[in-house]
mmCIF file of C-alpha atoms in Angstrom:
data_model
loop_
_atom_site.group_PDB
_atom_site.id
_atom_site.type_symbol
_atom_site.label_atom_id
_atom_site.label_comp_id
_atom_site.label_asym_id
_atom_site.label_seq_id
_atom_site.Cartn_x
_atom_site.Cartn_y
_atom_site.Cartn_z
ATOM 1 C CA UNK A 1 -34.817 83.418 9.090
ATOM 2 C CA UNK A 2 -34.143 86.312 10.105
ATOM 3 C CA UNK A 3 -35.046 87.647 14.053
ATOM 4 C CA UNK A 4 -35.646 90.767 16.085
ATOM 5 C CA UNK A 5 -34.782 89.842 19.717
ATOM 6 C CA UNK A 6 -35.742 92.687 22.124
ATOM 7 C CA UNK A 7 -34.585 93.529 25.721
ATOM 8 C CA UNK A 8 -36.164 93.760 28.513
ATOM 9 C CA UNK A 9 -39.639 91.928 27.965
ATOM 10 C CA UNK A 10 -40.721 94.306 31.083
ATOM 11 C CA UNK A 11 -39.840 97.242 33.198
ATOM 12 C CA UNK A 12 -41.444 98.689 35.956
ATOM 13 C CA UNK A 13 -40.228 102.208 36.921
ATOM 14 C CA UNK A 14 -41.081 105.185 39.032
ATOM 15 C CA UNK A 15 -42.389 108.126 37.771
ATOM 16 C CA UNK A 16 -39.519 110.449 37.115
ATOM 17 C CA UNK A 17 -36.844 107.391 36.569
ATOM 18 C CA UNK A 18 -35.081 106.639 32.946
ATOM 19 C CA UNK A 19 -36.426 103.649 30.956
ATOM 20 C CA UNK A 20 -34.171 102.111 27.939
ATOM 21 C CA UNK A 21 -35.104 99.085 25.447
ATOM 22 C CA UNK A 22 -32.680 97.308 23.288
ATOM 23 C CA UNK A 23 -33.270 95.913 19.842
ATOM 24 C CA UNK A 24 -30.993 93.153 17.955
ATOM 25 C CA UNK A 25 -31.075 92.115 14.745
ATOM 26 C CA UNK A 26 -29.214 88.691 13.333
ATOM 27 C CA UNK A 27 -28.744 90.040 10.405
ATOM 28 C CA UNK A 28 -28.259 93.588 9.052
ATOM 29 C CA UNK A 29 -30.691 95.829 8.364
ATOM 30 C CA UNK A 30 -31.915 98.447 5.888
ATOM 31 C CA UNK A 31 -33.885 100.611 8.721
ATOM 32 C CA UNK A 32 -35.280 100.144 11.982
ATOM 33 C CA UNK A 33 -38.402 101.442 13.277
ATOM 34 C CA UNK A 34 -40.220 102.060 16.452
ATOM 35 C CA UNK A 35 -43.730 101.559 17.135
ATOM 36 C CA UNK A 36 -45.532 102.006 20.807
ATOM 37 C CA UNK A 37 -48.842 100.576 21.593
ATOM 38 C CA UNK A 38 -50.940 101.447 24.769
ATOM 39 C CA UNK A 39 -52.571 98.388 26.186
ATOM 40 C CA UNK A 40 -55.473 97.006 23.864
ATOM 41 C CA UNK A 41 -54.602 99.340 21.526
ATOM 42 C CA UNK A 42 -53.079 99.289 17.874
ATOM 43 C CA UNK A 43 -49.196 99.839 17.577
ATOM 44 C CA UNK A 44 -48.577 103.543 16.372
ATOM 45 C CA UNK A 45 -45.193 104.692 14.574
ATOM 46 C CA UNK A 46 -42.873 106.550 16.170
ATOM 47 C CA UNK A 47 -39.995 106.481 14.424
ATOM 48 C CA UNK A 48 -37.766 105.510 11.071
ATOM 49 C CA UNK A 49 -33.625 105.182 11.473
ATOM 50 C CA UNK A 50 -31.794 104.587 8.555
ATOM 51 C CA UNK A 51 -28.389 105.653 8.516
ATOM 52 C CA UNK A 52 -25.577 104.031 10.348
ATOM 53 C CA UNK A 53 -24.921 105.339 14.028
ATOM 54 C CA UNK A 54 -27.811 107.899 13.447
ATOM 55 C CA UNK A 55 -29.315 109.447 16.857
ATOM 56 C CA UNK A 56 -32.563 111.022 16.900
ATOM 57 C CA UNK A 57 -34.727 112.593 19.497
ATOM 58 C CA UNK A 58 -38.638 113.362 20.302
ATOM 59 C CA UNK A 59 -39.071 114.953 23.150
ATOM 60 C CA UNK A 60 -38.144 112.848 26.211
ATOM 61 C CA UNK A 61 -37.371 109.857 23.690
ATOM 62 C CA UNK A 62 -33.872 109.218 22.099
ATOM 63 C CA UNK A 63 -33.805 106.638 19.604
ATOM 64 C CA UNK A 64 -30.217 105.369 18.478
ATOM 65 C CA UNK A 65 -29.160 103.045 15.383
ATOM 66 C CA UNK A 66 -25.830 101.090 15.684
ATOM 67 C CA UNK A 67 -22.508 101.286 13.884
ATOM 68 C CA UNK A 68 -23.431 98.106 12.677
ATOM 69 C CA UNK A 69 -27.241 98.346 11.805
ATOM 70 C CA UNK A 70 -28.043 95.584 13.850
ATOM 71 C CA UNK A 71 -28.974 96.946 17.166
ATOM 72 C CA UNK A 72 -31.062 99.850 18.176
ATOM 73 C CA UNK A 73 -32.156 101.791 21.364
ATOM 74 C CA UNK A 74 -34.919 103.595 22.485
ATOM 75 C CA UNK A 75 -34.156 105.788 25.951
ATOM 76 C CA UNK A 76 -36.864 107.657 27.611
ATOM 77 C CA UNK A 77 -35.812 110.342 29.974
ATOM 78 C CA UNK A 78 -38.145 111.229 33.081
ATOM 79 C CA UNK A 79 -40.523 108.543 32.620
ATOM 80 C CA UNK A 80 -44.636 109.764 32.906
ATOM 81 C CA UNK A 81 -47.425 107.954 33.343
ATOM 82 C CA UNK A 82 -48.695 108.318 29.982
ATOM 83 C CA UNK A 83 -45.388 106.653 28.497
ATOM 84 C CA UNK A 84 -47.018 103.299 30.172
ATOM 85 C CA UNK A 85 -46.918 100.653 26.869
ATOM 86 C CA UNK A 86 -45.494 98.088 25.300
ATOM 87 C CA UNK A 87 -42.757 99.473 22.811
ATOM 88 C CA UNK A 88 -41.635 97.619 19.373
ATOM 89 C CA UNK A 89 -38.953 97.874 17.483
ATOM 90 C CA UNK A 90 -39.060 96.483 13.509
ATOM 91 C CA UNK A 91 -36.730 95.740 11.188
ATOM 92 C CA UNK A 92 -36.630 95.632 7.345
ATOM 93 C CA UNK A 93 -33.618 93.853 5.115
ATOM 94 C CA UNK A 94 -33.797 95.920 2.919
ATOM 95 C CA UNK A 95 -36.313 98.397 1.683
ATOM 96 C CA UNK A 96 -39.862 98.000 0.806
ATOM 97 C CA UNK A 97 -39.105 94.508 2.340
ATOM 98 C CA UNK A 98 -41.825 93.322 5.764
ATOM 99 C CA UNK A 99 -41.465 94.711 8.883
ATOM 100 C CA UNK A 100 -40.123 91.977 11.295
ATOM 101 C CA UNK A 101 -41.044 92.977 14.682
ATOM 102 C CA UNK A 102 -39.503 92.133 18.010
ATOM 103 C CA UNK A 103 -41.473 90.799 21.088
ATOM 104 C CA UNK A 104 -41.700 94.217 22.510
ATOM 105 C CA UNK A 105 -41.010 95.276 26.015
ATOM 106 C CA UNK A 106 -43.794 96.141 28.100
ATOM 107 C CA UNK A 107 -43.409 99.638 30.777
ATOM 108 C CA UNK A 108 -45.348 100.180 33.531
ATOM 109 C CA UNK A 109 -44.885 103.560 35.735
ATOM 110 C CA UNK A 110 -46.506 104.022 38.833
ATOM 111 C CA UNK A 111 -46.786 107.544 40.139
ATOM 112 C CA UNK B 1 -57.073 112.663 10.410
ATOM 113 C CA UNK B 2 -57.054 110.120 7.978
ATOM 114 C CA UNK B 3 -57.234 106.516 9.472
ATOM 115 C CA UNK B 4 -57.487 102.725 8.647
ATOM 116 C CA UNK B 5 -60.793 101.005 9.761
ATOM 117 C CA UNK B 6 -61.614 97.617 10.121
ATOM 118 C CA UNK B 7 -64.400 95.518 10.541
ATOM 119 C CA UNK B 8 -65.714 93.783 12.349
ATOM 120 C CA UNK B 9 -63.761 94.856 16.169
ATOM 121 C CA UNK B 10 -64.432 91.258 17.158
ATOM 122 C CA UNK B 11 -65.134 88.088 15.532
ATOM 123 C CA UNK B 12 -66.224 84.474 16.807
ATOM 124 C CA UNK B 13 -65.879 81.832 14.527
ATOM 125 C CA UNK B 14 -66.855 78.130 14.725
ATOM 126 C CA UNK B 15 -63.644 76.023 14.077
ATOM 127 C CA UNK B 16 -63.255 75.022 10.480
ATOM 128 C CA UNK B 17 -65.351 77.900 9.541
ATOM 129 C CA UNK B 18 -64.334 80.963 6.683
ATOM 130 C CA UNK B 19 -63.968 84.548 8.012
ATOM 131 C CA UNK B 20 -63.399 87.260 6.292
ATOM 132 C CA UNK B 21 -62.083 90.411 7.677
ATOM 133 C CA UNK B 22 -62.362 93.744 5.973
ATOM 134 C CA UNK B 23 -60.134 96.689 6.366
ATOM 135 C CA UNK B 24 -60.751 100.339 4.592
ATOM 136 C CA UNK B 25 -57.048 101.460 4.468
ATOM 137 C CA UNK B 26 -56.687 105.429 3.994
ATOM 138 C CA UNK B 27 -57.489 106.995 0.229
ATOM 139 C CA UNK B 28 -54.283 107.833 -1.018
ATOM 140 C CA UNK B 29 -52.376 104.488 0.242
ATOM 141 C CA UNK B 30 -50.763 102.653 -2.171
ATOM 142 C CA UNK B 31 -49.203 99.919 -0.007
ATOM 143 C CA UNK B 32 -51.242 97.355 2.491
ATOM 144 C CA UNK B 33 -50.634 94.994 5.119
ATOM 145 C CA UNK B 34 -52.026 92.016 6.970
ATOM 146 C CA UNK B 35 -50.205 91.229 10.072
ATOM 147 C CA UNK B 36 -51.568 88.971 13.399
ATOM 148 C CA UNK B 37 -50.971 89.312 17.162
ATOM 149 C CA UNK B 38 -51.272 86.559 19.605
ATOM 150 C CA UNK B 39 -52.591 87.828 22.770
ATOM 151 C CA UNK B 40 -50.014 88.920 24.610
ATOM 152 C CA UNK B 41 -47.423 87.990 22.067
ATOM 153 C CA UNK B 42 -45.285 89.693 19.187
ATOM 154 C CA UNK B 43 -46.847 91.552 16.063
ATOM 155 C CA UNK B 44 -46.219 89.182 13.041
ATOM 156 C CA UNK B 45 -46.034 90.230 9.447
ATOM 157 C CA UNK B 46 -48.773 87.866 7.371
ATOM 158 C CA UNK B 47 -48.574 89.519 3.707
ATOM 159 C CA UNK B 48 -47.725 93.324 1.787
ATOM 160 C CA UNK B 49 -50.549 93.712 -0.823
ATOM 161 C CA UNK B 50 -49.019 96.778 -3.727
ATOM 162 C CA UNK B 51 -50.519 97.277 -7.520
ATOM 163 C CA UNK B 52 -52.978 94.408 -6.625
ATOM 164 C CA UNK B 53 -51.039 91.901 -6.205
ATOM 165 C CA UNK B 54 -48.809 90.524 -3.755
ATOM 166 C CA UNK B 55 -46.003 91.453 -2.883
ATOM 167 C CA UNK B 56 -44.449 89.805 -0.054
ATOM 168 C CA UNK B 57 -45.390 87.250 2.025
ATOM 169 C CA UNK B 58 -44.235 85.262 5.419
ATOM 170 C CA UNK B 59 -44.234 81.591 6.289
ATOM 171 C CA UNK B 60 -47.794 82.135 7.962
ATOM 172 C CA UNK B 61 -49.454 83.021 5.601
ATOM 173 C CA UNK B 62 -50.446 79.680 3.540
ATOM 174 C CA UNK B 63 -52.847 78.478 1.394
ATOM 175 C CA UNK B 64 -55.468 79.163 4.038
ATOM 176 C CA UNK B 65 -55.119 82.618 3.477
ATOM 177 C CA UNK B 66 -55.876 84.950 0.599
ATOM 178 C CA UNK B 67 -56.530 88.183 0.325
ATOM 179 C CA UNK B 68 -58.469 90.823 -1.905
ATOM 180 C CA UNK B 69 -58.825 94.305 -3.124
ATOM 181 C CA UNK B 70 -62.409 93.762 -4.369
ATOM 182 C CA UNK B 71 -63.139 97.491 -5.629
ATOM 183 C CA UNK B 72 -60.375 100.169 -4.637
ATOM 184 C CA UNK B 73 -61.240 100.827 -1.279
ATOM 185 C CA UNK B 74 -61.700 97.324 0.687
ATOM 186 C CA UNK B 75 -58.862 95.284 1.271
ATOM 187 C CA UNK B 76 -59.755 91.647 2.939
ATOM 188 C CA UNK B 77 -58.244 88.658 4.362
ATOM 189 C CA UNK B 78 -59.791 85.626 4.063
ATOM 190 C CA UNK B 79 -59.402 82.495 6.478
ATOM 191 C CA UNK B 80 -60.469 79.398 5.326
ATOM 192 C CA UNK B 81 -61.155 76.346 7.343
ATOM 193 C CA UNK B 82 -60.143 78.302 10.400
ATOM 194 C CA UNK B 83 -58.369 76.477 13.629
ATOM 195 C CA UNK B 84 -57.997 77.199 17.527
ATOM 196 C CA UNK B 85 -54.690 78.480 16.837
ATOM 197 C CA UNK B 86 -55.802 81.405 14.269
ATOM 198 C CA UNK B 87 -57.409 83.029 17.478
ATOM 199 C CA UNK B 88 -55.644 86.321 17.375
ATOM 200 C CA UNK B 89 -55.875 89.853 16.869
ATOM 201 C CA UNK B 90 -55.457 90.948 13.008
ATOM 202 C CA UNK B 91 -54.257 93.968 12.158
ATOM 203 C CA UNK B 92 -54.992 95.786 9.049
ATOM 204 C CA UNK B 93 -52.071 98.426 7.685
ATOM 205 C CA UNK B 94 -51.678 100.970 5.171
ATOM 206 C CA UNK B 95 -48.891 103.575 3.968
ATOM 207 C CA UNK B 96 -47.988 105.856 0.810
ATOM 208 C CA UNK B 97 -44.430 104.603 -0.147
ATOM 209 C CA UNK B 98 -42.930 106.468 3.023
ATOM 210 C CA UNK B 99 -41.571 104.498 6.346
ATOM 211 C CA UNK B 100 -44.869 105.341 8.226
ATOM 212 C CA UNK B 101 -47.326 102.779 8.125
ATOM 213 C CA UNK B 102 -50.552 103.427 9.889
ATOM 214 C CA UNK B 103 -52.282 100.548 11.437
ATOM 215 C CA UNK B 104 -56.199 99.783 11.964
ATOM 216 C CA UNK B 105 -57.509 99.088 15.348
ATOM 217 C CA UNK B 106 -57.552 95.347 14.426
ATOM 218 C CA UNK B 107 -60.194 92.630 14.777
ATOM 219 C CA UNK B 108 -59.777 90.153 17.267
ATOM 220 C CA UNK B 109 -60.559 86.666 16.263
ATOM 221 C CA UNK B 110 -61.987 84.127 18.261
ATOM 222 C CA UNK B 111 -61.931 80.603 16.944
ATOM 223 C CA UNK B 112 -63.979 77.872 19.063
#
């Protein structure tokens, strides 16, 4: 079936320092989305990519979609102490299809 | 703001036991979700629940599960004959046809 592999499971930084996650897809995919949830808490949206190489930014957060549609990238520049979570990416085959999430990878900052 | 509720926040169950756990997804949603996280593991997608009936579900979610939409508002998943390894947290989600889906704060189950 089809899998959502996510890299790095964790990442410690320093307040101030860049943090980047990487999403991969076996197979391709319709859209990718990006959820972030704060420990013990419920996983909140972030984003939706759809089109091929699309880039799009909140803030200190740049999200990319590959070429391909089966990889994805979420960079945060200047990490804070509130960014501290554990950030998803999910994956649809095609539309209106289940969200397949990846394992997630967990950031801690210290200040 | 608008959100999904569920209830209860934390259920203990005897093993073998039914549970039922009840989610009040947001008025004007037209599409709901089950989906389960280990502790400490991966969100996984159970079932997608549109025009009261299903309409997608994963390998999880067998014949132990069923859900409901009993009268417009609730939207439950039911457990039967629960085991050790159902112990999770079980989030409830709802969205309007567009990407965002918002999720519940879930209800941890404890099987024992």
């Amino acid at each position: 079936g089809q899998q959502v592999m996510q890299i790095p499971q964790y990442q410690h930084v320093q307040e101030g320092e860049d943090f980047t996650t990487y999403c991969n897809s076996s197979t391709t995919l319709s859209n990718i989305q990006w959820y972030k949830q704060r420990p013990g808490g419920h996983p909140v949206f972030l984003i939706q990519l759809v089109k091929s190489g699309e880039v799009k930014k909140q803030k200190r957060l740049t999200f990319q979609f590959g070429e391909a549609k089966k990889n994805s990238s979420l960079h945060i520049t200047a990490t804070q102490t509130t960014d501290v979570g554990t950030y998803f990416c999910a994956g649809r085959r095609q539309a209106g299809t289940a969200l397949i999430f990846g394992k997630g990878t967990t950031l801690s900052v210290s200040s | 703001e608008p959100e999904v509720t569920q209830t209860p926040s934390h259920q203990v169950t005897q093993m073998g036991q039914e549970v039922i756990l009840r989610c009040v997804p947001i008025s004007n949603h037209l599409y709901f979700y089950w989906y389960r996280q280990i502790l400490g593991q991966k969100v996984e997608f159970l079932v997608s629940f549109y025009n009261n009936e299903i309409s997608e579900k994963s390998e999880i979610f067998d014949d132990q599960f069923s859900v409901e939409r009993p009268d417009g508002s609730n939207f439950t998943l039911k457990i039967r004959s629960t085991k050790l390894e159902d112990s999770a947290m079980y989030f409830c989600a709802s969205s309007k046809g567009r990407p965002e889906a918002f999720f519940g704060q879930g209800t941890r189950l404890t099987v024992v």
